Coordinates of C-alpha atoms and ligand atoms in Angstrom, one line a residue:
M20 CA -17.1 -5.3 -38.2
S21 CA -19.1 -7.8 -36.3
S22 CA -21.5 -7.5 -33.3
F23 CA -21.9 -4.5 -31.0
C24 CA -20.6 -5.1 -27.5
R25 CA -20.9 -3.3 -24.2
I26 CA -18.1 -3.6 -21.8
L27 CA -17.7 -2.6 -18.2
F28 CA -14.1 -2.1 -17.2
V29 CA -13.5 -1.7 -13.5
F30 CA -10.3 -0.1 -12.3
D31 CA -9.0 -1.0 -8.8
R32 CA -5.4 -1.7 -8.0
N33 CA -3.9 -1.0 -11.4
L34 CA -4.5 2.7 -11.9
R35 CA -2.4 3.2 -15.0
L36 CA -2.6 2.7 -18.8
D37 CA 1.0 1.6 -19.5
N38 CA 1.7 -2.0 -18.8
N39 CA -1.9 -2.8 -17.8
S40 CA -2.5 -6.2 -19.3
L41 CA -6.2 -6.2 -18.4
L42 CA -6.7 -3.0 -20.3
K43 CA -4.7 -4.4 -23.2
A44 CA -6.9 -7.6 -23.2
C45 CA -10.0 -5.3 -23.3
L46 CA -8.9 -3.2 -26.2
D47 CA -7.6 -6.1 -28.1
R48 CA -11.0 -7.8 -27.8
C49 CA -12.6 -4.6 -29.2
K50 CA -10.4 -4.5 -32.3
D51 CA -12.8 -6.1 -34.8
R52 CA -16.1 -5.1 -33.4
C53 CA -17.9 -2.0 -32.3
C54 CA -17.5 -1.6 -28.5
E55 CA -18.8 0.8 -26.0
V56 CA -16.7 0.7 -22.9
M57 CA -17.4 2.2 -19.5
F58 CA -14.2 2.7 -17.5
L59 CA -15.3 2.8 -13.9
Y60 CA -13.8 3.4 -10.5
V61 CA -16.0 3.1 -7.4
W62 CA -14.8 5.1 -4.4
D63 CA -15.9 2.9 -1.5
E64 CA -14.4 3.9 1.8
E65 CA -15.3 0.7 3.6
Y66 CA -13.6 -1.3 0.9
L67 CA -10.5 1.0 1.0
W68 CA -10.1 1.7 4.7
P69 CA -11.5 -0.9 7.1
H70 CA -10.1 1.1 10.0
G71 CA -11.5 4.4 9.0
Y72 CA -10.8 7.2 6.6
N73 CA -7.1 7.8 5.7
A74 CA -6.8 11.4 4.4
F75 CA -3.2 11.0 3.1
Q76 CA -4.2 7.9 1.1
A77 CA -7.4 9.6 0.0
N78 CA -5.5 12.6 -1.4
F79 CA -3.0 10.3 -3.2
L80 CA -5.8 8.2 -4.7
Q81 CA -7.8 11.3 -5.8
D82 CA -4.7 12.6 -7.6
A83 CA -4.0 9.2 -9.2
L84 CA -7.6 9.0 -10.4
A85 CA -7.4 12.5 -11.9
R86 CA -4.3 11.6 -13.7
L87 CA -5.7 8.4 -15.0
R88 CA -8.8 10.2 -16.2
N89 CA -6.6 12.8 -18.0
Q90 CA -4.7 10.0 -19.7
L91 CA -7.9 8.3 -20.8
Q92 CA -9.2 11.6 -22.2
W93 CA -6.1 11.8 -24.3
F94 CA -7.4 8.8 -26.1
D95 CA -11.0 10.1 -26.3
A96 CA -12.0 7.8 -23.5
N97 CA -13.1 8.7 -20.0
L98 CA -12.9 7.5 -16.4
L99 CA -16.2 7.6 -14.5
V100 CA -15.8 7.8 -10.7
T101 CA -18.7 7.4 -8.3
K102 CA -18.9 7.0 -4.6
G103 CA -20.8 4.2 -2.8
D104 CA -20.9 0.5 -2.2
R105 CA -18.6 -0.9 -4.9
L106 CA -20.2 -4.4 -5.0
E107 CA -23.7 -3.0 -5.2
I108 CA -22.9 -0.6 -7.9
I109 CA -21.1 -3.1 -10.1
R110 CA -23.9 -5.6 -9.6
K111 CA -26.5 -3.0 -10.5
L112 CA -24.7 -2.1 -13.7
I113 CA -24.5 -5.8 -14.6
D114 CA -28.2 -6.5 -13.7
D115 CA -29.9 -3.3 -14.9
G116 CA -27.3 -1.8 -17.1
D117 CA -27.1 -4.9 -19.2
Y118 CA -23.3 -5.2 -19.0
R119 CA -22.6 -8.8 -19.7
K120 CA -18.8 -8.4 -20.4
V121 CA -16.9 -7.2 -17.4
F122 CA -13.2 -6.7 -17.1
M123 CA -12.2 -6.7 -13.5
E124 CA -9.1 -7.5 -11.4
S125 CA -8.9 -10.4 -9.1
S126 CA -7.1 -9.8 -5.8
L127 CA -4.8 -11.3 -3.2
S128 CA -6.6 -9.2 -0.5
P129 CA -9.3 -11.5 0.9
H130 CA -12.2 -9.0 1.2
E131 CA -11.5 -7.7 -2.3
E132 CA -11.4 -11.2 -3.7
G133 CA -14.7 -11.9 -2.0
D134 CA -16.4 -9.2 -4.0
Y135 CA -14.7 -10.4 -7.2
R136 CA -16.1 -13.9 -6.6
K137 CA -19.6 -12.6 -6.1
I138 CA -19.4 -10.7 -9.4
E139 CA -18.1 -13.8 -11.1
V140 CA -21.1 -15.9 -9.8
R141 CA -23.6 -13.2 -10.9
L142 CA -22.1 -13.1 -14.4
Q143 CA -22.2 -16.9 -14.7
E144 CA -25.9 -16.8 -13.7
L145 CA -26.5 -14.3 -16.5
N146 CA -24.4 -16.1 -19.1
G147 CA -22.0 -13.2 -19.1
T148 CA -18.2 -13.1 -19.2
L149 CA -15.7 -12.0 -16.7
V150 CA -12.2 -11.3 -17.9
S151 CA -9.7 -10.8 -15.2
D152 CA -6.1 -10.3 -14.3
L153 CA -4.4 -10.1 -11.0
G154 CA -4.1 -6.7 -9.2
N155 CA -0.7 -5.3 -8.7
W156 CA 1.2 -8.3 -7.4
L157 CA 3.7 -10.7 -9.1
Y158 CA 2.0 -14.0 -8.7
P159 CA -1.6 -15.2 -8.1
K160 CA -2.6 -17.2 -5.1
G161 CA -1.3 -20.8 -5.2
V162 CA 1.5 -20.2 -7.7
V163 CA 4.4 -19.7 -5.3
K164 CA 4.1 -23.0 -3.3
S165 CA 6.3 -25.2 -1.2
K166 CA 7.4 -28.7 -2.3
Q167 CA 4.4 -30.1 -0.5
G168 CA 2.2 -27.7 -2.4
G169 CA 1.3 -25.5 0.6
V170 CA 1.8 -21.9 1.6
F171 CA 5.2 -20.8 2.7
K172 CA 5.5 -19.8 6.4
K173 CA 9.0 -18.6 6.1
Y174 CA 10.3 -15.8 4.0
S175 CA 13.6 -17.4 2.8
P176 CA 12.1 -20.4 1.0
F177 CA 9.3 -18.2 -0.4
M178 CA 11.9 -15.8 -1.7
K179 CA 13.9 -18.7 -3.2
A180 CA 10.8 -20.1 -4.9
C181 CA 10.0 -16.6 -6.3
E182 CA 13.6 -16.3 -7.5
K183 CA 13.2 -19.5 -9.5
L184 CA 9.8 -18.5 -11.0
F185 CA 11.0 -15.0 -11.7
E186 CA 14.1 -16.1 -13.6
E187 CA 11.9 -18.3 -15.8
D188 CA 9.4 -15.5 -16.3
L189 CA 11.8 -12.6 -16.7
Q190 CA 11.9 -12.5 -20.5
Q191 CA 8.2 -12.9 -20.8
F192 CA 7.6 -10.0 -18.3
K193 CA 10.0 -7.8 -20.4
D194 CA 8.3 -8.7 -23.6
H195 CA 5.0 -7.7 -22.3
F196 CA 5.8 -4.2 -21.2
F197 CA 4.0 -1.7 -23.5
A198 CA 3.1 2.0 -23.6
A199 CA -0.6 3.0 -23.7
E200 CA -0.3 4.8 -27.1
H201 CA 0.3 1.4 -28.8
L202 CA -3.1 0.1 -27.8
P203 CA -6.0 0.1 -30.3
W204 CA -7.9 3.0 -28.8
S205 CA -9.8 3.8 -32.0
A206 CA -11.7 0.5 -31.6
I207 CA -13.8 1.8 -28.6
R208 CA -16.4 4.4 -27.9
A209 CA -16.3 5.5 -24.3
V210 CA -19.4 5.9 -22.1
H211 CA -19.6 9.3 -20.4
E212 CA -22.3 8.8 -17.8
I213 CA -22.9 5.9 -15.4
G214 CA -26.7 6.5 -15.3
F215 CA -29.0 4.7 -12.8
G216 CA -28.9 7.8 -10.6
Y217 CA -25.2 7.4 -9.8
L218 CA -23.7 10.8 -9.5
P219 CA -20.1 11.5 -10.7
M220 CA -17.7 12.1 -7.8
E221 CA -15.7 15.3 -8.0
I222 CA -12.2 14.2 -8.7
D223 CA -9.9 17.2 -9.0
S224 CA -6.3 16.9 -9.5
L225 CA -4.6 18.0 -6.3
G226 CA -1.5 18.7 -8.4
L227 CA 0.6 16.5 -6.1
D228 CA 4.2 16.2 -7.2
D229 CA 5.5 12.7 -7.6
F230 CA 7.5 11.9 -4.5
Y231 CA 9.0 8.5 -5.4
V232 CA 12.7 8.1 -5.9
W233 CA 13.2 5.4 -8.4
N234 CA 16.5 5.9 -10.3
D235 CA 19.8 4.1 -10.8
E236 CA 21.5 6.2 -8.1
M237 CA 18.9 5.2 -5.5
L238 CA 19.0 1.5 -6.6
E239 CA 22.8 1.4 -6.5
S240 CA 23.0 2.8 -3.0
Y241 CA 19.9 1.2 -1.6
K242 CA 21.6 -1.7 0.2
E243 CA 24.0 0.8 1.9
F244 CA 21.5 3.6 2.7
R245 CA 18.1 2.0 3.2
D246 CA 18.4 1.7 7.0
F247 CA 19.2 5.4 7.7
P248 CA 16.1 7.5 8.0
W249 CA 18.0 10.8 7.9
R250 CA 18.9 10.1 4.3
E251 CA 16.3 11.8 2.2
K252 CA 16.6 9.6 -0.9
G253 CA 17.7 6.4 0.7
T254 CA 14.6 4.4 -0.2
S255 CA 12.2 4.5 -3.1
M256 CA 9.0 5.8 -1.5
M257 CA 7.1 3.6 -3.9
G258 CA 4.6 2.1 -1.4
A259 CA 1.6 4.2 -2.4
Y260 CA 2.4 3.9 -6.1
L261 CA 2.5 0.1 -5.7
R262 CA -0.6 0.0 -3.6
F263 CA -2.7 1.7 -6.3
G264 CA -0.8 0.3 -9.2
V265 CA 0.2 3.7 -10.5
V266 CA 3.4 1.8 -11.4
S267 CA 3.6 -1.9 -12.3
I268 CA 5.2 -4.2 -9.7
K269 CA 6.4 -6.4 -12.5
R270 CA 8.2 -3.4 -14.1
L271 CA 9.9 -2.5 -10.8
A272 CA 10.8 -6.0 -10.0
V273 CA 12.4 -6.5 -13.4
E274 CA 14.5 -3.3 -12.9
A275 CA 15.4 -4.2 -9.4
W276 CA 16.4 -7.7 -10.4
G277 CA 19.1 -6.3 -12.7
K278 CA 20.2 -3.4 -10.5
S279 CA 19.6 -4.1 -6.8
R280 CA 18.9 -7.6 -5.5
T281 CA 18.3 -6.0 -2.0
M282 CA 15.4 -4.0 -3.5
W283 CA 14.1 -7.0 -5.3
N284 CA 14.1 -8.9 -1.9
E285 CA 12.0 -6.1 -0.4
L286 CA 9.5 -6.2 -3.2
V287 CA 9.3 -9.9 -2.4
W288 CA 8.6 -9.2 1.3
R289 CA 5.5 -7.4 0.0
E290 CA 4.6 -10.4 -2.1
F291 CA 5.2 -12.8 0.8
F292 CA 2.9 -10.9 3.2
A293 CA 0.2 -10.7 0.5
H294 CA 0.3 -14.5 -0.1
W295 CA 0.3 -15.2 3.6
Y296 CA -2.7 -12.8 4.2
A297 CA -4.6 -14.4 1.2
A298 CA -4.1 -17.8 2.8
F299 CA -4.9 -16.7 6.4
P300 CA -7.4 -13.8 6.2
E301 CA -8.4 -14.3 9.8
T302 CA -4.9 -12.8 10.8
A303 CA -6.4 -9.4 10.1
I304 CA -7.6 -9.6 13.7
E305 CA -6.2 -12.9 15.0
N306 CA -2.7 -13.7 16.1
F307 CA -1.1 -16.0 13.6
D308 CA 0.7 -17.7 16.5
H309 CA -2.2 -18.5 18.8
R310 CA 0.0 -18.8 21.9
F311 CA -0.3 -15.0 21.9
D312 CA -4.0 -15.2 22.5
M313 CA -3.2 -15.5 26.1
M314 CA -0.9 -12.5 26.2
K315 CA -2.0 -10.0 28.9
W316 CA -1.8 -6.7 26.9
E317 CA -1.7 -3.4 28.8
N318 CA -4.7 -1.2 28.2
D319 CA -3.6 2.1 29.7
V320 CA -5.0 5.2 27.8
H321 CA -2.3 7.4 29.2
L322 CA 0.5 5.3 27.8
W323 CA -1.3 5.0 24.5
E324 CA -1.8 8.8 24.2
K325 CA 1.9 9.4 24.8
W326 CA 2.7 7.1 22.0
I327 CA 0.3 8.5 19.4
E328 CA 1.1 12.1 20.4
G329 CA 4.9 11.5 19.9
K330 CA 5.6 12.3 23.6
T331 CA 7.4 9.2 24.8
G332 CA 10.7 11.1 25.4
Y333 CA 12.5 8.8 23.0
L334 CA 13.7 10.8 20.0
M335 CA 13.3 8.2 17.3
I336 CA 9.9 7.1 18.5
D337 CA 8.5 10.6 18.8
A338 CA 10.0 11.8 15.5
G339 CA 8.6 8.7 13.7
I340 CA 5.1 9.2 15.0
T341 CA 5.3 12.9 14.1
S342 CA 6.4 12.1 10.6
L343 CA 3.6 9.7 10.3
V344 CA 0.8 12.0 11.4
K345 CA 2.2 15.0 9.6
S346 CA 3.2 13.4 6.3
G347 CA 1.6 10.0 6.1
Y348 CA 5.0 8.4 5.7
I349 CA 7.4 6.8 8.2
H350 CA 10.7 5.2 7.4
N351 CA 10.8 1.4 7.6
R352 CA 13.5 1.2 10.3
V353 CA 11.5 3.7 12.4
R354 CA 8.3 1.8 11.8
M355 CA 10.0 -1.3 13.3
V356 CA 11.3 0.7 16.3
V357 CA 7.9 2.5 17.1
A358 CA 6.0 -0.8 16.7
S359 CA 8.4 -2.6 18.9
F360 CA 8.1 0.1 21.5
L361 CA 4.3 -0.1 21.5
C362 CA 4.2 -3.9 21.9
K363 CA 7.3 -4.6 24.0
D364 CA 7.9 -1.4 26.1
L365 CA 4.3 -0.3 26.5
H366 CA 3.1 -4.0 26.3
M367 CA 0.2 -3.0 24.1
D368 CA -1.7 -5.1 21.6
W369 CA -0.3 -4.9 18.0
R370 CA -3.9 -4.5 16.7
K371 CA -4.1 -1.0 18.2
G372 CA -0.9 0.0 16.4
E373 CA -2.0 -1.6 13.2
A374 CA -5.3 0.3 13.2
F375 CA -3.5 3.6 14.0
F376 CA -1.0 3.1 11.1
A377 CA -4.0 2.2 8.8
R378 CA -5.5 5.7 9.3
Y379 CA -2.3 7.6 8.4
L380 CA 0.0 5.6 6.2
I381 CA 0.0 6.8 2.6
D382 CA 1.1 3.3 1.6
Y383 CA -1.3 1.6 3.8
D384 CA -2.1 -1.9 2.6
P385 CA -3.8 -4.5 4.9
A386 CA -1.5 -7.4 4.1
S387 CA 1.8 -5.5 4.6
N388 CA 0.5 -3.6 7.6
V389 CA -0.9 -6.7 9.4
G390 CA 2.0 -8.8 8.4
N391 CA 4.6 -6.3 9.6
W392 CA 2.8 -5.5 12.9
Q393 CA 2.5 -9.2 13.7
W394 CA 6.1 -9.7 12.7
V395 CA 7.3 -7.1 15.1
A396 CA 5.0 -8.2 17.9
G397 CA 6.4 -11.7 17.5
C398 CA 3.1 -13.5 16.8
G399 CA 3.2 -13.3 13.0
V400 CA 4.5 -15.3 10.1
D401 CA 8.3 -15.9 10.2
A402 CA 8.2 -13.3 13.0
A403 CA 11.0 -11.7 15.0
P404 CA 11.1 -13.6 18.3
Y405 CA 9.2 -11.8 21.1
F406 CA 12.5 -11.4 23.0
R407 CA 14.1 -9.5 20.2
I408 CA 13.4 -6.0 21.5
F409 CA 14.6 -2.9 19.8
N410 CA 16.4 -0.5 22.1
P411 CA 15.2 2.9 20.9
E412 CA 18.4 4.7 22.1
L413 CA 20.7 2.2 20.4
Q414 CA 18.7 2.5 17.2
Q415 CA 18.9 6.2 17.5
D416 CA 22.7 6.1 17.9
K417 CA 23.2 3.6 15.1
F418 CA 20.8 4.9 12.4
D419 CA 20.5 8.6 13.2
A420 CA 23.6 9.4 15.2
N421 CA 23.6 13.1 14.4
K422 CA 19.8 13.4 15.1
I423 CA 19.2 14.8 11.7
Y424 CA 16.0 12.7 11.2
A425 CA 14.9 13.3 14.8
Y426 CA 15.1 17.1 14.6
R427 CA 13.6 17.2 11.1
W428 CA 10.4 16.1 12.7
L429 CA 10.4 17.1 16.3
P430 CA 9.3 20.6 17.5
V431 CA 12.0 23.0 18.4
D432 CA 10.9 23.1 22.1
Y433 CA 11.0 19.2 22.3
Q434 CA 11.8 18.0 25.8
V435 CA 13.7 14.8 26.3
N436 CA 11.6 13.4 29.1
K437 CA 11.5 9.7 29.0
M438 CA 8.1 8.2 29.9
L439 CA 9.7 5.0 31.1
D440 CA 13.0 3.1 31.4
H441 CA 13.5 0.8 28.4
G442 CA 15.7 -1.5 30.4
V443 CA 13.0 -2.1 33.0
E444 CA 10.3 -2.6 30.4
K445 CA 12.4 -5.1 28.5
V446 CA 12.6 -7.3 31.7
V447 CA 8.8 -7.0 32.0
A448 CA 8.3 -8.0 28.4
M449 CA 10.5 -11.0 28.8
K450 CA 8.5 -12.1 31.9
L451 CA 5.2 -11.7 30.0
Y452 CA 6.6 -13.9 27.3
D453 CA 7.9 -16.5 29.7
D454 CA 4.5 -16.6 31.5
L455 CA 2.8 -17.0 28.1
K456 CA 5.0 -20.0 27.2
R457 CA 4.5 -21.6 30.5
E458 CA 0.8 -21.2 30.4
W459 CA 0.7 -22.6 26.9
E460 CA 2.8 -25.7 27.9
Y461 CA 0.6 -26.2 30.9
N462 CA -2.6 -26.0 28.9
K463 CA -1.2 -28.4 26.3
G464 CA -0.3 -30.9 29.0
Ligands
FAD501 C1 4.9 -1.9 11.6 C2 5.0 -1.8 10.1 C3 3.9 -1.5 9.3 C4 4.0 -1.5 7.9 N1 2.9 -1.2 7.1 C5 3.0 -1.2 5.8 C6 1.9 -0.9 4.9 O1 0.8 -0.7 5.4 N2 2.1 -0.8 3.6 C7 3.3 -1.1 3.0 O2 3.5 -1.0 1.8 N3 4.4 -1.3 3.8 C8 4.3 -1.4 5.1 N4 5.4 -1.7 5.9 C9 6.7 -2.1 5.2 C10 7.7 -1.0 4.9 O3 8.0 -0.2 6.0 C11 7.2 0.0 3.8 O4 6.9 -0.8 2.7 C12 8.4 0.9 3.4 O5 8.8 1.6 4.5 C13 7.8 1.9 2.3 O6 8.8 2.8 2.0 P1 9.6 2.8 0.6 O7 8.6 2.6 -0.5 O8 10.5 3.9 0.6 O9 10.3 1.4 0.8 P2 11.6 0.8 0.0 O10 12.6 0.4 1.1 O11 12.0 1.6 -1.1 O12 11.0 -0.6 -0.5 C14 10.4 -0.7 -1.8 C15 9.1 -1.4 -1.7 O13 9.2 -2.7 -1.2 C16 8.1 -3.1 -0.4 N5 8.6 -3.3 1.0 C17 9.7 -2.9 1.6 N6 9.8 -3.4 2.8 C18 8.7 -4.1 3.0 C19 8.2 -4.9 4.1 N7 8.8 -5.0 5.3 N8 7.0 -5.4 4.0 C20 6.2 -5.3 2.9 N9 6.7 -4.7 1.8 C21 7.9 -4.1 1.9 C22 7.2 -1.9 -0.4 O14 6.2 -2.1 -1.4 C23 8.1 -0.7 -0.7 O15 7.4 0.4 -1.3 C24 5.3 -1.7 7.3 C25 6.4 -2.0 8.1 C26 6.3 -2.0 9.5 C27 7.5 -2.4 10.3

């Protein structure tokens, strides 16, 4: 055995032991020396939820952390969880706790990457070492690039470029999947207290059942069933598991590649928005298409309340919002319809809807949420044109004809009392858009 070594291992978006290559790198490094490792997760609500506390996601995260801790304890290790300012706590441990070797994920999410860079700089100043691996995405920033070396602004060429890379990497991905029990756990001694006055956060398992549907049957029927919200197992429900890396995106992408290319394409949409958001972090609050800066959004509290209370009188909208606030989940098709209704029938700013979703979605992720909201509103990357307006009644007839989804969520005494006429609002939306284009052309001239 050679020198003694103290390691700080920070969990973030890969809350699992299997197929966690950063963890593998850490334990491999410990093989021939005596290592003391602190496995840490910092529960930082500002870091997690920029739009305010999200109870559904908090419960999911708590359960995921409890499971992770149990798995670590199985290997005589431990997970220390504390609450507070993540960056400050990690810095304090480096400065005062004398941790000079840190294993930490890099991120495609801009504010997370910002923290990562600060830690990197601090460790450089102290002659320490930062070992990193990307959070739960397929490719780091800059790897999927256009022929000119830039960021893709269209999904199709991005997907084609991913396809090429993925084909090349497929075998390598497969070769690197591993189970946690094959790691050299005996090489480490786990730390059981953070110290420095940091109190452990109570993390109790909530005993939540896994709700994802990832099996051959789902993958085989995904292409056919994915658009019908009334089908209970039509989609994978994997969003939250991917957000927190309870499952590896690489493992799912490899399975999807062989079994459902439609599913693989959806996983690549996630990747597309993440790379776009990493390149244009200002789109968290700014329109990607700046013509929309001149849009005259409606700001009527009464209209807004009807939407968030699920009282618009349109079945699919009201059922979707009810499912979101009651369960933290809303089907993708219904997300598109409710978002379109907010922006194009109520003429409200996508940012209001984005913030609302952020407080309820169990799979909330800034890149996917901002990307999709801007996509629906028409101002985002590779966005649906503003004049593509979902008709909530046609969507209802086409995707939930027997109203199974609608009445799964709506109260029994639900009244169909439409708050407005979709046909009329569609004309208003088109006019708003035409005005916008004219104003833009005029200002350019
Ligand atoms: C307005 C709006 C807001 C959204 N906000 C989020 C969000 O905050 N977080 C989030 O993960 N997804 C978001 N989505 C995308 C999509 O609706 C969800 O990923 C999907 O419904 C999750 O359910 P699932 O896991 O059963 O999906 P599946 O259909 O089983 O898809 C599997 C996985 O592919 C990815 N995926 C599928 N569609 C998309 C998409 N359009 N964009 C990005 N990734 C996708 C997700 O990781 C998903 O879990 C949003 C969509 C809209 C229209």
